[in-house]
Coordinates of C-alpha atoms in Angstrom, one line a residue:
T16 CA -11.9 -21.9 -4.0
Y17 CA -10.0 -19.8 -1.5
S18 CA -9.4 -20.8 2.1
E19 CA -8.3 -18.8 5.1
T20 CA -5.1 -20.8 5.1
S21 CA -4.3 -20.0 1.5
R22 CA -4.9 -16.3 1.7
A23 CA -2.6 -16.0 4.8
Q24 CA 0.5 -17.8 3.6
L25 CA 2.4 -15.1 1.8
G26 CA 1.5 -12.5 4.5
H27 CA 2.8 -15.1 7.0
Q28 CA 6.0 -15.5 5.2
L29 CA 6.6 -11.8 4.9
A30 CA 5.9 -11.3 8.6
K31 CA 8.7 -13.6 9.7
P32 CA 11.7 -12.0 11.5
L33 CA 13.9 -12.1 8.3
A34 CA 11.3 -9.8 6.7
L35 CA 12.3 -7.0 9.1
L36 CA 15.3 -6.6 6.7
V37 CA 14.4 -5.1 3.3
V38 CA 17.3 -6.6 1.4
P39 CA 16.7 -10.3 2.1
L40 CA 12.9 -9.7 1.7
H41 CA 13.3 -8.4 -1.8
R42 CA 15.5 -11.3 -2.7
F43 CA 12.9 -13.7 -1.3
L44 CA 10.2 -12.1 -3.5
C45 CA 12.4 -12.2 -6.6
D46 CA 13.0 -15.9 -6.0
L47 CA 9.2 -16.5 -5.4
M48 CA 7.8 -14.8 -8.5
L49 CA 7.6 -16.9 -11.7
P50 CA 9.7 -15.1 -14.3
D51 CA 7.7 -16.3 -17.3
L52 CA 4.5 -14.8 -15.8
I53 CA 5.5 -11.9 -13.6
Q54 CA 8.1 -9.3 -14.4
V55 CA 10.0 -8.1 -11.3
T56 CA 12.2 -4.9 -11.3
V57 CA 13.7 -3.4 -8.2
V58 CA 14.7 0.2 -7.6
K59 CA 17.5 0.5 -5.0
D60 CA 19.7 3.4 -6.0
P61 CA 19.4 6.2 -3.4
A62 CA 20.0 8.8 -6.1
E63 CA 17.0 7.5 -8.0
F64 CA 14.9 7.7 -4.8
E65 CA 15.9 11.3 -4.4
K66 CA 15.1 12.1 -8.0
N67 CA 11.9 10.2 -8.7
Y68 CA 10.6 9.3 -5.2
P69 CA 11.5 12.2 -2.9
L70 CA 8.9 11.6 -0.3
Y71 CA 9.9 7.9 0.0
A72 CA 13.5 9.1 0.1
A73 CA 12.8 11.2 3.1
V74 CA 11.6 8.1 5.0
N75 CA 14.5 6.0 3.8
R76 CA 17.1 8.7 4.7
C77 CA 17.7 7.4 8.2
A78 CA 17.4 3.7 7.3
K79 CA 19.9 3.8 4.4
V80 CA 22.7 4.4 6.9
V81 CA 22.5 0.7 7.7
E82 CA 22.9 -1.3 4.5
R83 CA 20.6 -4.1 5.5
H84 CA 17.8 -1.6 6.3
T85 CA 18.0 0.5 3.1
G86 CA 14.8 0.7 1.1
R87 CA 13.7 -1.0 -2.0
I88 CA 10.8 -0.2 -4.4
I89 CA 9.7 -3.5 -5.9
N90 CA 7.7 -3.3 -9.1
L91 CA 5.7 -6.2 -10.4
E92 CA 3.9 -6.6 -13.8
Y93 CA 1.6 -9.1 -15.2
V94 CA 0.1 -9.0 -18.8
G95 CA -2.6 -11.5 -19.6
E96 CA -3.0 -13.1 -23.0
G97 CA -5.3 -11.5 -25.6
D98 CA -6.6 -8.0 -26.0
I99 CA -6.2 -6.1 -22.7
Q100 CA -9.7 -4.9 -21.5
N101 CA -8.6 -3.2 -18.2
T102 CA -5.6 -2.4 -16.1
V103 CA -5.2 -2.5 -12.4
L104 CA -2.5 -0.6 -10.6
L105 CA -1.6 -1.5 -7.0
V106 CA 0.6 0.3 -4.5
G107 CA 1.3 -1.3 -1.2
K108 CA 2.8 0.1 2.0
G109 CA 5.8 -2.0 2.9
V110 CA 7.2 -0.5 6.1
T111 CA 9.3 -3.4 7.4
Y112 CA 9.5 -1.8 10.9
D113 CA 8.0 1.4 12.2
T114 CA 9.7 3.1 15.1
G115 CA 7.6 6.2 14.4
G116 CA 10.8 8.1 13.5
A117 CA 11.5 11.3 15.4
D118 CA 7.9 11.2 16.6
I119 CA 8.8 8.0 18.2
K120 CA 6.2 5.3 19.2
A121 CA 6.5 5.6 23.0
G122 CA 4.7 3.9 25.8
G123 CA 5.1 0.3 24.5
V124 CA 3.1 0.8 21.3
M125 CA 6.0 -0.1 19.0
A126 CA 5.5 -3.9 19.5
G127 CA 3.9 -5.4 16.4
M128 CA 5.2 -2.8 14.0
S129 CA 7.0 -5.5 12.0
R130 CA 3.4 -6.0 10.6
D131 CA 3.4 -2.5 9.0
K132 CA 4.2 -4.1 5.6
C133 CA 0.9 -6.0 5.2
G134 CA -0.2 -3.7 2.4
A135 CA 2.8 -4.6 0.3
A136 CA 2.3 -8.3 1.3
A137 CA -1.2 -8.0 -0.1
V138 CA 0.2 -6.7 -3.4
A139 CA 2.6 -9.6 -3.6
G140 CA -0.1 -12.1 -2.6
F141 CA -2.4 -10.8 -5.4
F142 CA 0.3 -11.6 -7.9
Q143 CA 1.4 -14.9 -6.5
L144 CA -0.3 -16.5 -3.5
Y145 CA 0.6 -20.0 -2.5
V146 CA -0.3 -22.6 0.0
I147 CA 1.5 -25.7 1.3
D148 CA -0.5 -28.8 0.4
D149 CA 1.0 -32.2 0.7
S150 CA 4.5 -30.6 0.7
E151 CA 3.9 -29.0 -2.7
L152 CA 3.6 -25.4 -3.7
I153 CA 0.2 -24.5 -5.2
F154 CA 0.2 -21.2 -7.0
Q155 CA -3.1 -19.2 -7.1
T156 CA -4.4 -15.7 -8.0
L157 CA -2.5 -14.2 -11.0
A158 CA 0.2 -16.9 -11.2
M159 CA -2.2 -19.8 -11.2
L160 CA -5.3 -18.4 -12.8
K161 CA -3.4 -16.7 -15.6
P162 CA -6.4 -14.4 -16.4
K163 CA -6.7 -13.2 -19.9
G164 CA -7.4 -9.6 -21.0
I165 CA -6.0 -7.9 -17.9
K166 CA -2.8 -6.1 -17.1
V167 CA -1.7 -5.6 -13.5
F168 CA 1.0 -3.3 -12.2
G169 CA 2.1 -3.6 -8.6
T170 CA 4.5 -1.5 -6.5
M171 CA 5.7 -2.5 -3.1
A172 CA 7.1 0.5 -1.2
M173 CA 9.5 -1.3 1.1
V174 CA 11.2 0.9 3.7
R175 CA 12.1 1.0 7.3
N176 CA 11.0 4.0 9.4
S177 CA 14.1 4.3 11.6
V178 CA 15.0 6.8 14.2
G179 CA 18.3 8.6 14.3
A180 CA 20.3 11.7 13.4
E181 CA 19.5 11.3 9.6
G182 CA 15.8 11.0 10.2
Y183 CA 13.3 13.3 8.6
V184 CA 11.5 15.6 11.0
A185 CA 8.3 17.6 11.3
D186 CA 8.4 21.1 9.6
E187 CA 10.4 19.8 6.6
I188 CA 9.0 20.8 3.3
I189 CA 9.6 18.2 0.6
T190 CA 8.5 18.5 -3.0
S191 CA 6.8 15.3 -4.2
A192 CA 7.4 13.6 -7.6
A193 CA 4.1 15.3 -8.7
G194 CA 5.5 18.7 -7.8
A195 CA 3.4 19.2 -4.6
R196 CA 5.2 20.9 -1.7
I197 CA 4.6 18.7 1.3
R198 CA 4.9 20.0 4.8
V199 CA 5.7 17.2 7.2
G200 CA 3.6 17.2 10.4
N201 CA 4.4 13.8 11.9
T202 CA 7.1 11.4 11.1
D203 CA 4.9 8.5 12.2
A204 CA 2.8 9.1 9.1
E205 CA 5.5 7.6 7.0
G206 CA 3.3 5.1 5.1
R207 CA 1.6 7.8 3.0
M208 CA 5.0 9.4 2.3
A209 CA 6.3 6.1 1.1
M210 CA 3.3 5.5 -1.2
A211 CA 2.5 8.9 -2.6
D212 CA 5.3 9.1 -5.2
C213 CA 4.7 5.5 -6.2
M214 CA 1.1 6.4 -6.7
H215 CA 2.2 9.3 -8.9
H216 CA 4.1 6.9 -11.1
M217 CA 1.1 4.6 -11.3
K218 CA -1.0 7.6 -12.3
L219 CA 1.4 8.2 -15.2
K220 CA 1.0 4.6 -16.2
A221 CA -2.8 4.8 -16.0
L222 CA -2.8 7.9 -18.2
A223 CA -0.8 6.0 -20.9
E224 CA -3.3 3.1 -21.0
K225 CA -6.0 3.0 -23.6
V226 CA -8.4 0.9 -21.5
P227 CA -10.2 1.5 -18.2
T228 CA -7.8 1.6 -15.3
H229 CA -8.1 1.5 -11.5
I230 CA -5.4 2.6 -9.0
L231 CA -5.4 1.3 -5.5
T232 CA -3.3 1.9 -2.4
I233 CA -3.3 -0.8 0.3
A234 CA -1.9 -0.1 3.7
T235 CA -2.0 -0.7 7.4
L236 CA -2.3 3.0 7.6
T237 CA -4.2 4.3 10.7
G238 CA -5.1 3.1 14.1
H239 CA -8.3 5.1 13.5
A240 CA -9.4 2.5 11.0
R241 CA -9.3 -0.3 13.6
L242 CA -11.0 2.0 16.1
A243 CA -13.8 3.0 13.7
M244 CA -14.6 -0.4 12.2
G245 CA -13.1 -3.0 14.5
P246 CA -10.4 -5.6 14.0
A247 CA -12.0 -7.8 11.3
Y248 CA -12.8 -5.3 8.5
S249 CA -10.9 -3.7 5.7
I250 CA -12.0 -0.2 4.7
V251 CA -12.4 1.0 1.2
I252 CA -12.6 4.7 0.2
D253 CA -13.4 5.6 -3.5
N254 CA -12.6 8.9 -5.2
G255 CA -15.4 10.3 -7.4
P256 CA -14.7 8.4 -10.6
A257 CA -14.4 5.1 -8.7
A258 CA -17.6 5.9 -6.8
R259 CA -19.5 6.3 -10.0
T260 CA -18.6 2.7 -10.9
K261 CA -19.8 1.6 -7.5
F262 CA -16.4 -0.1 -6.9
A263 CA -16.7 0.1 -3.1
Q264 CA -20.1 -1.6 -3.1
N265 CA -18.8 -4.3 -5.5
I266 CA -15.7 -5.2 -3.5
Q267 CA -17.8 -5.1 -0.3
K268 CA -20.2 -7.7 -1.8
A269 CA -17.3 -9.8 -3.1
G270 CA -15.7 -9.7 0.4
H271 CA -19.0 -10.6 2.0
D272 CA -19.4 -13.6 -0.3
M273 CA -15.8 -14.8 0.2
G274 CA -15.3 -14.1 3.9
D275 CA -13.0 -11.1 3.4
P276 CA -15.3 -8.3 4.6
F277 CA -15.1 -4.6 3.9
E278 CA -16.7 -1.5 5.3
I279 CA -17.2 1.6 3.2
S280 CA -16.0 5.1 4.1
T281 CA -16.0 8.3 2.1
V282 CA -13.5 11.1 1.4
R283 CA -15.1 14.5 1.7
R284 CA -14.4 18.2 1.4
E285 CA -13.4 18.4 5.0
D286 CA -10.6 15.8 4.3
Y287 CA -9.2 18.0 1.5
D288 CA -9.5 21.0 3.7
F289 CA -7.6 19.2 6.4
V290 CA -4.6 18.5 4.2
K291 CA -4.3 22.0 2.9
A292 CA -1.0 23.5 4.1
H293 CA -2.5 27.0 4.5
S294 CA 0.8 28.7 3.9
E295 CA 2.5 30.4 1.0
Y296 CA 5.5 28.0 1.0
A297 CA 3.7 24.6 1.1
D298 CA 0.8 23.1 -0.7
V299 CA -0.2 20.0 1.3
L300 CA 0.0 19.1 5.0
Q301 CA 1.1 15.5 5.5
C302 CA -0.5 15.0 8.9
N303 CA -1.3 16.7 12.2
N304 CA 0.8 16.0 15.3
S305 CA -1.8 13.8 17.0
P306 CA -2.4 10.1 16.6
S307 CA -5.0 9.2 14.0
S308 CA -7.1 7.6 16.8
R309 CA -7.5 11.0 18.4
T310 CA -8.1 12.9 15.1
P311 CA -11.6 13.4 13.6
R312 CA -11.8 11.5 10.3
G313 CA -8.5 10.0 11.1
H314 CA -8.7 7.3 8.4
Q315 CA -10.4 9.4 5.8
F316 CA -8.1 12.4 5.4
P317 CA -5.0 10.3 4.5
A318 CA -6.8 9.3 1.2
A319 CA -7.1 13.0 0.5
F320 CA -3.4 13.5 1.2
L321 CA -2.5 10.7 -1.2
I322 CA -4.7 12.2 -3.9
R323 CA -3.2 15.7 -3.5
A324 CA 0.5 14.6 -3.0
S325 CA 0.4 12.3 -6.0
G326 CA -1.2 14.9 -8.2
L327 CA -4.2 12.8 -9.1
D328 CA -6.1 15.6 -10.8
K329 CA -7.4 13.5 -13.7
P330 CA -10.7 11.5 -13.8
L331 CA -9.0 8.2 -13.0
C332 CA -10.6 5.6 -10.8
Y333 CA -8.8 5.4 -7.4
S334 CA -9.6 3.5 -4.2
H335 CA -7.8 3.4 -0.9
F336 CA -7.8 0.3 1.3
D337 CA -6.9 0.7 5.0
I338 CA -6.3 -2.7 6.4
A339 CA -5.0 -1.8 9.8
G340 CA -7.8 -3.7 11.4
S341 CA -8.3 -6.6 8.9
S342 CA -4.6 -7.5 8.6
G343 CA -4.6 -9.3 11.9
T344 CA -3.9 -8.9 15.6
F345 CA -0.2 -9.2 16.6
P346 CA 1.2 -11.8 17.3
Q347 CA -1.4 -13.9 15.6
V348 CA -0.7 -15.0 12.0
P349 CA -1.6 -12.2 9.4
T350 CA -4.8 -12.8 7.6
G351 CA -3.8 -11.9 4.1
A352 CA -6.7 -9.5 3.7
P353 CA -7.8 -8.2 1.2
V354 CA -6.3 -10.6 -1.4
V355 CA -9.4 -12.8 -1.6
A356 CA -11.8 -10.0 -2.2
M357 CA -9.5 -8.4 -4.7
T358 CA -9.1 -11.7 -6.6
E359 CA -12.9 -12.2 -6.7
T360 CA -13.4 -8.6 -7.9
F361 CA -10.7 -8.1 -10.5
L362 CA -9.9 -11.6 -11.8
K363 CA -13.1 -13.7 -11.8
S364 CA -14.4 -12.2 -15.0
H365 CA -11.1 -12.9 -16.8
C366 CA -10.9 -16.6 -16.0

């Protein structure tokens, strides 16, 4: 069984003030994960960011000036016993603090932006969720259930969106790891920048697998999501291959049964048109210069951006979760959404 308390604990830990700093946060996670079950590797070399994660590197460029703020890409891997039947690949947005960058969050809206890492927290929670019960740690999800026949990759894109002279700015054109030329439109759309290259590397892993795969991005991505669906609901958006498996409907049912509810949205041709750069020197537009809450289809078009920027042009199942509403209202304790629904959907049949 899964309680509201259990699903919130890891998110609560990652939301503490210490977790504003990327370096101690990654050490905390490395200490938390059980090494005999979950492999943890950390990318921290700025040169590797520039080479393999150029969009992420753009966001990290300003933060890396301060050592305690410099980014980390934390990779997790779990391989169940027996023949692997399917592989799940998760990418979580882990923005430890979001100032908005050069397009700064003005007018008092910066408060609560320490919570912009709840997508990465959900990835960590899926691997190793714990609760305090009679002063003992009880490990659940992958670490406790030890499901057989499933492989799970997780990437936590941990970065701080700082503001300063080294910050990336609108009008920059940055080539993604997939080779797409990205024109920056708004530095406050840093989450999709941090995740897109990570998603590209997950795509390469998925293509190498011999079993069915599913790629997911999880992020507190847009204010539009909360405006459209309210504060209690995660949003799921499937690409075509995922829609044919009815993944969105399946996780919505699991969430309904487990008290971790979802609403379903759709990525459409208008979203792909929106992210076209419409110029000869760029391929993809990162964002417009308006808040998502004042942009039509403000939570749908980012999924199209992630697909285009990551080069996801193969028939691989991909779903995007926007948890800007469901992650919780600051300063209340984060909810841990959507870990429970994910566990019910992906792990139940393997236990």
